[in-house]
């Protein structure tokens, strides 16, 4: 908290000498030892510390991996194989780094959903939230750049799809794409610049994390009630040892889960196509990004229609970036005076819907958009023989049986130019689900959150809060009044 007085008391002569010249130990002490932290933080609040652990792990393992990695299209794939087989503990470093990216995203999504649920982004923590969104964007960019480095099939074709999106932007799109790739198509120069940026961005993330924590320490931590601490003595405890122990415990549990993935399922989260060296001439059947990008990929693909002069591809790109942009402006979209959804029963239902929406968008992103949803096939696929009839008009015959269809095809004269195809039956497909979910995603931020804030009647807070926070004020004080204080 900004008005928190420093209690650091330098002991040794050296500490006193340093403190007068560069009070860095004082800064660390005030931020991570004596910092007053609300008593009632639950385990969802340990994910910030878990994220700091993830970032440090990625940087440490990444720096060592880079010592053995060759950023060239001739050497990259082989150097990764060498790391896996010949470099001492290279297999471990790579498994930690590749799966570490997944664990990092798992933690960041939990951290963000925690923020959404408890209204952590609301006044006075808007800048803290926006800095978090910047970190999230940088994480996506870093993961995308890193995925290119092993130079596998998915690395190459995935990068092709994503950089190709820039080409959809009118006029400036193609020059931007060429500039990003360092040439007209993905090549050695692309790999080299991706490697350089992949090495750089985590340090930028670390810089933004410092700002994030600074912005956290000015208003101080929020807490699950959404009511800010009023009495620092009664309602807070020093960060050390209370939260160093709690965060430390959570990090150890997280490390156990992380180890299970690293040691027992090291390839479970990756894609088998990436064990094949990149070949520009062979495109994988389904190009899919890593799981943590799937919801945004589903939004990108959900737009299949043009609107006026804007074609579907560009609309998809706008929707995908728009979905992330909405997170940035959320503090100004939410009109509710009450922060925490603990006291917002209706908002809580829509929030659960939003979590389900995110998960199901991820499912849609992983699937072929034309595939029917389970149990949602309304009529069977049919074989269709297409031919030109005696009057020269196109005609069709439908069959359920292959032998009958084949016979009909053979019975047509050569002049009919008959061909056999498949007419897909009616079904509710993944693309339809993705379109519905995309609509819900945007409606959640643009309609539901703003409207609920104005319409919802929040629950009363329990007595315990009134006693400690409002020092004996009556329970009849509505939460709106508490939040407005
Ligand atoms: C490398 C990534 C990140 C790191 C290391 C990090 C670190 C932290 C830490 C240590 C805290 C305090 C403890 C806690 O509340 O968990 C915190 C709080 C917070 N973070 Fe992050 N964070 C990261 C990413 C993000 C992202 C992506 C967002 C949102 C888009 C975000 C939003 C917030 C908010 C709103 C709080 C305040 C919670 C409260 O006090 O009520 N952070 N972060």
Coordinates of C-alpha atoms and ligand atoms in Angstrom, one line a residue:
X1 CA 0.0 0.0 0.0
X2 CA 1.3 3.4 -1.0
X3 CA 0.8 4.9 2.5
X4 CA 2.6 2.0 4.2
X5 CA 5.5 3.2 6.2
X6 CA 8.8 1.4 5.8
X7 CA 9.7 -0.7 8.9
X8 CA 13.1 -1.9 7.5
X9 CA 15.8 -1.5 10.1
X10 CA 19.3 -2.1 8.6
X11 CA 21.4 -4.1 11.1
X12 CA 25.0 -4.5 9.9
X13 CA 27.3 -1.7 8.9
X14 CA 27.2 -2.7 5.3
X15 CA 23.4 -2.7 5.2
X16 CA 23.4 0.8 6.7
X17 CA 26.0 2.0 4.2
X18 CA 24.1 0.5 1.2
X19 CA 20.7 1.7 2.4
X20 CA 21.9 5.3 2.3
X21 CA 23.2 4.9 -1.2
X22 CA 20.8 2.4 -2.9
X23 CA 17.9 1.3 -0.7
X24 CA 17.3 -1.9 -2.7
X25 CA 17.2 -4.1 0.4
X26 CA 14.6 -1.8 1.9
X27 CA 12.5 -2.0 -1.3
X28 CA 12.6 -5.8 -1.2
X29 CA 11.8 -5.9 2.5
X30 CA 8.9 -3.5 2.2
X31 CA 7.5 -5.4 -0.9
X32 CA 8.0 -9.0 0.1
X33 CA 8.6 -9.3 3.8
X34 CA 6.6 -6.7 5.7
X35 CA 4.0 -5.9 3.0
X36 CA 0.5 -5.8 4.6
X37 CA -1.6 -8.4 2.9
X38 CA -5.3 -9.2 3.6
X39 CA -5.8 -12.1 5.9
X40 CA -8.5 -13.7 3.8
X41 CA -6.7 -14.5 0.5
X42 CA -7.6 -18.0 -0.7
X43 CA -5.6 -20.3 -2.9
X44 CA -6.8 -18.6 -6.1
X45 CA -4.5 -15.7 -5.0
X46 CA -1.4 -17.9 -5.1
X47 CA -1.3 -18.1 -8.9
X48 CA 0.5 -14.8 -9.1
X49 CA 3.4 -16.4 -7.3
X50 CA 3.1 -19.5 -9.4
X51 CA 3.3 -17.4 -12.5
X52 CA 6.5 -15.7 -11.3
X53 CA 7.9 -19.3 -10.8
X54 CA 6.8 -20.2 -14.3
X55 CA 8.4 -17.2 -15.9
X56 CA 11.7 -17.8 -14.1
X57 CA 11.6 -21.5 -15.1
X58 CA 11.0 -20.6 -18.8
X59 CA 13.9 -18.1 -18.8
X60 CA 16.4 -20.4 -17.1
X61 CA 15.6 -23.5 -19.2
X62 CA 15.3 -21.3 -22.4
X63 CA 18.7 -19.7 -21.9
X64 CA 20.4 -23.1 -21.6
X65 CA 18.5 -24.6 -24.5
X66 CA 19.6 -21.7 -26.7
X67 CA 23.2 -22.7 -26.0
X68 CA 22.6 -25.9 -28.0
X69 CA 20.0 -24.7 -30.5
X70 CA 20.8 -23.8 -34.1
X71 CA 18.6 -21.1 -35.6
X72 CA 18.7 -22.1 -39.3
X73 CA 16.4 -24.1 -41.5
X74 CA 19.2 -26.7 -42.2
X75 CA 20.2 -27.1 -38.6
X76 CA 17.2 -26.4 -36.4
X77 CA 15.3 -29.7 -36.4
X78 CA 18.6 -31.7 -36.0
X79 CA 19.8 -29.5 -33.2
X80 CA 16.5 -30.2 -31.3
X81 CA 17.0 -33.9 -31.9
X82 CA 20.5 -33.6 -30.5
X83 CA 19.2 -31.8 -27.4
X84 CA 16.7 -34.6 -26.9
X85 CA 19.3 -37.5 -27.4
X86 CA 22.9 -36.3 -26.8
X87 CA 23.0 -33.2 -24.7
X88 CA 23.3 -34.2 -21.0
X89 CA 19.8 -33.7 -19.5
X90 CA 18.8 -32.0 -22.7
X91 CA 15.6 -34.1 -22.8
X92 CA 14.7 -32.8 -19.4
X93 CA 15.4 -29.2 -20.2
X94 CA 13.3 -29.4 -23.4
X95 CA 10.5 -31.2 -21.7
X96 CA 10.4 -28.6 -18.9
X97 CA 10.5 -25.7 -21.4
X98 CA 7.9 -27.1 -23.8
X99 CA 5.5 -28.3 -21.1
X100 CA 6.4 -25.3 -19.0
X101 CA 4.7 -23.1 -21.7
X102 CA 1.5 -25.1 -21.2
X103 CA 1.7 -24.9 -17.4
X104 CA 2.4 -21.1 -17.7
X105 CA -0.8 -20.7 -19.7
X106 CA -2.8 -22.9 -17.4
X107 CA -1.7 -20.7 -14.5
X108 CA -2.3 -17.5 -16.3
X109 CA -5.9 -18.5 -17.3
X110 CA -6.7 -19.4 -13.7
X111 CA -5.1 -16.1 -12.6
X112 CA -7.2 -14.2 -15.1
X113 CA -10.5 -16.0 -14.3
X114 CA -9.8 -15.3 -10.6
X115 CA -9.6 -11.6 -11.5
X116 CA -12.8 -11.8 -13.5
X117 CA -14.7 -13.6 -10.7
X118 CA -13.5 -11.3 -7.8
X119 CA -13.7 -8.1 -9.9
X120 CA -9.9 -7.6 -9.3
X121 CA -9.8 -5.4 -12.4
X122 CA -12.1 -2.8 -10.9
X123 CA -11.1 0.6 -9.6
X124 CA -8.4 1.3 -8.3
X125 CA -6.7 -1.7 -10.0
X126 CA -7.4 -0.9 -13.7
X127 CA -3.8 -0.3 -14.6
X128 CA -2.7 -3.5 -12.8
X129 CA -5.3 -5.4 -15.0
X130 CA -4.2 -3.6 -18.2
X131 CA -0.6 -4.5 -17.5
X132 CA -1.7 -8.1 -17.0
X133 CA -3.4 -8.0 -20.4
X134 CA -0.1 -6.7 -21.9
X135 CA 1.7 -9.6 -20.3
X136 CA -0.9 -12.0 -21.7
X137 CA -0.4 -10.6 -25.2
X138 CA 3.3 -10.9 -24.9
X139 CA 3.0 -14.4 -23.7
X140 CA 0.9 -15.4 -26.7
X141 CA 3.5 -13.8 -29.0
X142 CA 6.4 -15.5 -27.2
X143 CA 4.7 -18.9 -27.4
X144 CA 3.9 -18.5 -31.0
X145 CA 7.5 -17.5 -31.9
X146 CA 8.9 -20.4 -29.8
X147 CA 6.7 -22.9 -31.5
X148 CA 8.3 -22.1 -34.8
X149 CA 11.8 -22.9 -33.6
X150 CA 11.9 -26.7 -33.7
X151 CA 11.1 -26.4 -37.4
X152 CA 8.6 -29.3 -37.4
X153 CA 5.6 -29.6 -39.8
X154 CA 3.2 -27.8 -37.4
X155 CA 5.8 -25.1 -36.6
X156 CA 6.1 -24.2 -40.3
X157 CA 2.5 -24.5 -41.4
X158 CA 1.1 -23.0 -38.2
X159 CA 3.4 -20.0 -38.6
X160 CA 2.2 -19.8 -42.3
X161 CA -1.4 -19.6 -41.3
X162 CA -0.9 -17.0 -38.6
X163 CA 1.4 -14.7 -40.5
X164 CA -0.9 -15.1 -43.4
X165 CA -3.6 -13.5 -41.3
X166 CA -1.8 -10.2 -41.6
X167 CA -2.2 -10.5 -45.4
X168 CA -6.0 -10.1 -44.8
X169 CA -5.6 -6.5 -43.7
X170 CA -6.3 -4.2 -46.7
X171 CA -3.5 -2.2 -48.4
X172 CA -0.9 -2.5 -45.7
X173 CA -1.4 -6.2 -44.9
X174 CA 0.9 -7.7 -47.5
X175 CA 3.8 -5.3 -46.8
X176 CA 3.5 -6.0 -43.1
X177 CA 3.5 -9.8 -43.7
X178 CA 6.6 -9.5 -45.9
X179 CA 8.3 -7.3 -43.2
X180 CA 7.4 -9.9 -40.5
X181 CA 8.7 -12.8 -42.5
X182 CA 11.8 -11.0 -43.7
X183 CA 10.9 -12.0 -47.3
X184 CA 8.0 -13.1 -49.5
X185 CA 7.7 -16.5 -47.6
X186 CA 8.9 -18.2 -44.5
X187 CA 12.6 -19.0 -44.7
X188 CA 15.9 -18.9 -42.9
X189 CA 15.6 -15.2 -42.1
X190 CA 12.1 -15.8 -40.6
X191 CA 13.5 -18.4 -38.3
X192 CA 16.4 -16.2 -37.2
X193 CA 14.2 -13.2 -36.4
X194 CA 11.7 -15.4 -34.6
X195 CA 14.5 -16.9 -32.5
X196 CA 15.9 -13.4 -31.7
X197 CA 12.5 -12.2 -30.6
X198 CA 11.6 -15.3 -28.7
X199 CA 14.8 -14.8 -26.7
X200 CA 14.0 -11.1 -26.1
X201 CA 10.3 -11.1 -25.2
X202 CA 10.5 -13.0 -21.9
X203 CA 12.8 -10.3 -20.6
X204 CA 10.2 -7.7 -21.7
X205 CA 7.6 -9.8 -19.9
X206 CA 9.8 -9.7 -16.8
X207 CA 9.9 -5.9 -17.0
X208 CA 6.1 -5.6 -17.3
X209 CA 5.7 -8.1 -14.4
X210 CA 7.8 -5.6 -12.3
X211 CA 5.3 -2.8 -13.3
X212 CA 2.4 -5.2 -12.6
X213 CA 3.6 -5.8 -9.0
X214 CA 4.3 -2.2 -8.5
X215 CA 0.8 -1.4 -9.6
X216 CA -0.4 -4.1 -7.2
X217 CA 1.5 -2.6 -4.3
X218 CA 0.1 0.9 -4.7
X219 CA -3.6 0.0 -3.8
X220 CA -2.6 -3.2 -2.1
X221 CA -4.0 -6.7 -2.7
X222 CA -7.7 -7.1 -3.3
X223 CA -9.4 -10.0 -1.6
X224 CA -12.3 -12.4 -2.2
X225 CA -14.9 -10.2 -0.5
X226 CA -14.1 -7.4 -3.0
X227 CA -14.2 -4.9 0.0
X228 CA -10.9 -3.2 0.5
X229 CA -9.0 -3.4 3.7
X230 CA -10.0 -0.5 6.0
X231 CA -8.0 -1.4 9.1
X232 CA -4.5 -2.4 8.2
X233 CA -3.8 -3.7 11.8
X234 CA -6.8 -5.9 12.1
X235 CA -7.4 -7.1 8.5
X236 CA -3.8 -7.7 7.2
X237 CA -0.8 -9.9 8.1
X238 CA 2.8 -9.3 6.9
X239 CA 3.5 -11.0 3.5
X240 CA 6.3 -13.0 5.2
X241 CA 6.0 -15.6 6.7
X242 CA 2.2 -15.9 6.1
X243 CA 2.1 -15.7 2.3
X244 CA 5.6 -16.8 1.5
X245 CA 4.6 -20.1 3.1
X246 CA 1.2 -20.2 1.5
X247 CA 2.5 -19.3 -2.0
X248 CA 5.5 -21.6 -1.4
X249 CA 3.2 -24.5 -0.6
X250 CA 1.1 -23.8 -3.7
X251 CA 4.2 -23.7 -5.9
X252 CA 5.3 -27.1 -4.6
X253 CA 1.9 -28.6 -5.4
X254 CA 2.0 -27.0 -8.8
X255 CA 5.6 -28.4 -9.3
X256 CA 4.3 -31.9 -8.5
X257 CA 1.6 -31.6 -11.2
X258 CA 4.2 -30.1 -13.6
X259 CA 6.6 -33.0 -12.9
X260 CA 3.9 -35.5 -13.7
X261 CA 3.5 -34.0 -17.1
X262 CA 7.3 -33.6 -17.7
X263 CA 8.2 -37.1 -16.6
X264 CA 5.1 -39.2 -17.5
X265 CA 3.4 -37.4 -20.3
X266 CA 6.1 -35.3 -22.0
X267 CA 4.5 -35.4 -25.4
X268 CA 0.8 -35.5 -24.5
X269 CA 0.2 -31.8 -25.0
X270 CA 2.2 -31.5 -28.3
X271 CA 1.3 -32.5 -31.8
X272 CA 2.7 -35.6 -33.4
X273 CA 3.2 -33.7 -36.8
X274 CA 5.9 -31.6 -35.1
X275 CA 8.1 -34.7 -35.0
X276 CA 8.3 -34.5 -38.8
X277 CA 10.8 -31.9 -40.2
X278 CA 9.1 -29.0 -41.9
X279 CA 8.2 -29.6 -45.5
X280 CA 6.7 -26.6 -47.3
X281 CA 5.3 -29.0 -50.0
X282 CA 3.3 -31.2 -47.6
X283 CA 0.5 -29.5 -45.6
X284 CA -0.7 -31.4 -42.5
X285 CA -4.4 -32.5 -42.7
X286 CA -5.4 -30.3 -39.8
X287 CA -3.4 -27.3 -38.8
X288 CA -4.1 -26.6 -35.1
X289 CA -2.2 -24.4 -32.7
X290 CA -1.2 -25.4 -29.1
X291 CA -4.2 -25.9 -26.8
X292 CA -3.8 -22.6 -25.1
X293 CA -4.5 -20.7 -28.3
X294 CA -7.5 -22.9 -29.4
X295 CA -10.3 -20.6 -28.1
X296 CA -9.0 -17.7 -30.1
X297 CA -8.4 -19.9 -33.1
X298 CA -12.0 -21.0 -32.9
X299 CA -13.2 -17.4 -32.9
X300 CA -11.0 -16.7 -35.9
X301 CA -12.5 -19.6 -37.9
X302 CA -16.1 -18.9 -36.7
X303 CA -16.6 -16.0 -39.1
X304 CA -17.5 -17.6 -42.4
X305 CA -19.5 -14.8 -43.9
X306 CA -18.7 -11.4 -45.4
X307 CA -20.2 -8.2 -44.1
X308 CA -20.5 -5.6 -46.8
X309 CA -17.0 -4.9 -48.2
X310 CA -15.3 -6.7 -45.3
X311 CA -14.5 -10.3 -46.2
X312 CA -14.8 -13.3 -43.8
X313 CA -11.1 -13.7 -43.4
X314 CA -10.5 -10.1 -42.3
X315 CA -13.6 -10.3 -40.1
X316 CA -12.2 -13.4 -38.4
X317 CA -8.9 -11.6 -37.7
X318 CA -10.9 -8.6 -36.3
X319 CA -13.0 -10.9 -34.1
X320 CA -9.9 -12.7 -32.8
X321 CA -8.0 -9.6 -31.9
X322 CA -11.2 -8.0 -30.7
X323 CA -11.7 -10.8 -28.3
X324 CA -8.4 -10.0 -26.7
X325 CA -8.9 -6.2 -26.9
X326 CA -12.1 -6.6 -24.9
X327 CA -10.1 -7.8 -21.9
X328 CA -8.1 -4.5 -22.0
X329 CA -11.3 -2.4 -21.7
X330 CA -13.2 -4.6 -19.3
X331 CA -12.6 -2.3 -16.3
X332 CA -14.6 0.4 -18.1
X333 CA -17.3 -2.0 -19.4
X334 CA -18.2 -3.3 -16.0
X335 CA -20.8 -1.0 -14.4
X336 CA -21.2 -2.9 -11.2
X337 CA -20.5 -1.1 -7.9
X338 CA -19.9 -4.5 -6.2
X339 CA -16.6 -6.1 -7.0
X340 CA -16.8 -9.7 -6.0
X341 CA -19.2 -12.2 -7.5
X342 CA -19.6 -13.7 -4.1
X343 CA -22.3 -11.2 -3.6
X344 CA -23.6 -11.2 -7.2
X345 CA -25.6 -14.4 -7.7
X346 CA -26.9 -13.6 -11.2
X347 CA -23.5 -12.5 -12.4
X348 CA -22.1 -15.7 -11.1
X349 CA -24.3 -17.8 -13.4
X350 CA -23.2 -15.8 -16.4
X351 CA -19.6 -16.1 -15.3
X352 CA -19.9 -19.9 -15.1
X353 CA -21.4 -19.7 -18.6
X354 CA -18.4 -17.7 -19.7
X355 CA -15.9 -20.3 -18.3
X356 CA -17.8 -23.0 -20.1
X357 CA -17.8 -20.9 -23.2
X358 CA -14.0 -20.6 -23.1
X359 CA -13.6 -24.3 -22.6
X360 CA -16.0 -25.2 -25.4
X361 CA -14.4 -22.7 -27.8
X362 CA -11.1 -24.6 -27.1
X363 CA -12.9 -27.8 -28.1
X364 CA -14.2 -26.3 -31.3
X365 CA -10.7 -24.9 -32.1
X366 CA -9.3 -28.5 -31.9
X367 CA -11.9 -30.0 -34.2
X368 CA -12.6 -29.9 -37.9
X369 CA -15.2 -27.2 -38.2
X370 CA -17.3 -29.3 -40.6
X371 CA -17.5 -32.3 -38.3
X372 CA -20.9 -32.9 -36.7
X373 CA -21.2 -32.5 -33.0
X374 CA -21.7 -35.7 -31.1
X375 CA -25.3 -37.0 -31.4
X376 CA -26.1 -34.0 -33.6
X377 CA -26.2 -35.7 -37.0
X378 CA -29.8 -35.0 -38.2
X379 CA -29.7 -37.0 -41.4
X380 CA -27.1 -39.4 -42.9
X381 CA -24.6 -38.6 -45.6
X382 CA -25.6 -39.6 -49.1
X383 CA -23.7 -40.6 -52.2
X384 CA -24.6 -38.4 -55.2
X385 CA -24.1 -39.1 -58.8
X386 CA -23.8 -35.8 -60.8
X387 CA -24.3 -35.9 -64.6
X388 CA -25.5 -33.9 -67.5
X389 CA -28.9 -35.1 -68.8
X390 CA -30.1 -35.5 -72.4
X391 CA -31.1 -31.8 -72.6
X392 CA -27.6 -30.8 -71.4
X393 CA -28.8 -29.7 -67.9
X394 CA -26.9 -30.7 -64.8
X395 CA -28.7 -33.4 -62.8
X396 CA -28.2 -35.5 -59.6
X397 CA -29.2 -38.9 -58.2
X398 CA -28.9 -39.7 -54.5
X399 CA -28.1 -43.1 -53.0
X400 CA -27.6 -44.6 -49.6
X401 CA -25.9 -47.7 -51.0
X402 CA -22.4 -47.6 -52.6
X403 CA -23.1 -50.5 -55.0
X404 CA -26.3 -48.8 -56.4
X405 CA -24.5 -45.5 -56.7
X406 CA -21.6 -47.2 -58.6
X407 CA -24.1 -49.0 -60.9
X408 CA -25.8 -45.7 -61.7
X409 CA -22.5 -44.1 -62.4
X410 CA -21.5 -46.8 -64.8
X411 CA -24.9 -46.7 -66.5
X412 CA -24.4 -43.1 -67.6
X413 CA -23.1 -42.6 -71.1
X414 CA -19.6 -41.0 -71.4
X415 CA -21.3 -37.9 -72.8
X416 CA -23.0 -37.3 -69.4
X417 CA -19.6 -36.7 -67.8
X418 CA -20.9 -38.5 -64.6
X419 CA -19.1 -38.2 -61.3
X420 CA -19.6 -39.6 -57.8
X421 CA -19.5 -37.4 -54.7
X422 CA -20.8 -37.2 -51.2
X423 CA -23.6 -34.9 -50.0
X424 CA -23.1 -34.3 -46.3
X425 CA -26.3 -34.9 -44.3
X426 CA -27.8 -32.2 -42.1
X427 CA -26.1 -31.8 -38.8
X428 CA -25.2 -29.2 -36.1
X429 CA -21.5 -28.9 -36.6
X430 CA -18.6 -27.5 -34.7
X431 CA -18.6 -24.4 -36.8
X432 CA -22.2 -23.7 -35.6
X433 CA -21.2 -24.2 -32.0
X434 CA -18.2 -22.0 -32.4
X435 CA -20.4 -19.2 -33.9
X436 CA -22.8 -19.4 -31.0
X437 CA -20.0 -19.4 -28.5
X438 CA -18.3 -16.4 -30.2
X439 CA -21.6 -14.6 -29.9
X440 CA -21.8 -15.4 -26.2
X441 CA -18.1 -14.3 -25.7
X442 CA -18.8 -10.9 -27.2
X443 CA -22.2 -10.5 -25.6
X444 CA -20.7 -11.3 -22.2
X445 CA -18.4 -8.3 -22.3
X446 CA -20.5 -5.9 -24.3
X447 CA -24.0 -6.6 -23.0
X448 CA -24.2 -8.9 -20.0
X449 CA -21.4 -7.4 -17.9
X450 CA -22.5 -3.8 -18.4
X451 CA -26.3 -4.6 -18.1
X452 CA -25.9 -6.8 -15.0
X453 CA -24.0 -4.1 -13.2
X454 CA -26.9 -1.8 -13.5
X455 CA -29.8 -4.3 -13.0
X456 CA -28.6 -6.9 -10.5
X457 CA -29.6 -6.6 -6.8
X458 CA -26.5 -7.9 -4.9
X459 CA -26.7 -10.1 -1.8
X460 CA -25.9 -8.6 1.6
X461 CA -22.5 -9.2 3.0
X462 CA -22.0 -11.4 6.0
X463 CA -21.7 -9.8 9.4
X464 CA -18.0 -10.7 9.8
X465 CA -17.1 -8.2 7.1
X466 CA -19.1 -5.5 8.6
X467 CA -17.4 -6.1 12.0
X468 CA -13.9 -6.0 10.8
X469 CA -14.0 -3.7 7.9
X470 CA -16.6 -1.2 8.9
X471 CA -15.9 -1.3 12.6
X472 CA -19.4 -2.0 13.8
X473 CA -21.5 -0.3 11.2
X474 CA -24.9 -1.9 10.8
X475 CA -25.4 -4.8 8.4
X476 CA -28.2 -2.9 6.6
X477 CA -25.4 -0.9 4.8
X478 CA -25.8 -2.2 1.3
X479 CA -22.8 -3.5 -0.6
X480 CA -23.2 -0.6 -3.0
X481 CA -22.6 1.8 -0.3
X482 CA -19.6 -0.1 1.0
X483 CA -18.0 -0.2 -2.5
X484 CA -18.7 3.5 -3.0
X485 CA -17.0 4.5 0.3
Ligands
LIG1 C1 3.8 -13.5 -16.1 C2 2.6 -13.3 -15.8 C3 2.1 -12.8 -14.5 C4 2.7 -12.7 -13.2 C5 4.1 -13.2 -12.9 C6 1.7 -12.1 -12.3 C7 2.0 -11.8 -11.0 C8 1.0 -11.4 -10.1 C9 1.2 -11.4 -8.7 C10 2.4 -11.9 -7.9 C11 0.0 -10.9 -8.1 C12 -0.3 -10.9 -6.6 C13 -0.8 -12.2 -6.1 C14 -2.1 -12.7 -6.8 O1 -3.1 -11.9 -6.7 O2 -2.1 -13.7 -7.4 C15 -0.8 -10.6 -9.2 C16 -2.1 -10.0 -9.0 C17 -2.9 -9.6 -10.1 N1 -2.8 -10.0 -11.4 FE1 -1.1 -10.8 -12.2 N2 0.6 -11.8 -13.0 C18 0.7 -12.2 -14.3 C19 -0.2 -12.1 -15.3 C20 -1.5 -11.5 -15.2 C21 -2.5 -11.3 -16.2 C22 -2.3 -11.9 -17.6 C23 -3.5 -10.7 -15.7 C24 -4.8 -10.2 -16.4 C25 -5.0 -10.0 -17.6 C26 -3.2 -10.3 -14.4 C27 -4.0 -9.6 -13.5 C28 -3.8 -9.5 -12.1 C29 -4.7 -8.8 -11.2 C30 -6.0 -8.1 -11.6 C31 -4.2 -8.9 -9.9 C32 -4.7 -8.3 -8.6 C33 -5.5 -9.3 -7.8 C34 -6.0 -8.6 -6.6 O3 -5.2 -8.2 -5.7 O4 -7.2 -8.6 -6.4 N3 -2.0 -10.8 -14.1 N4 -0.2 -10.9 -10.4

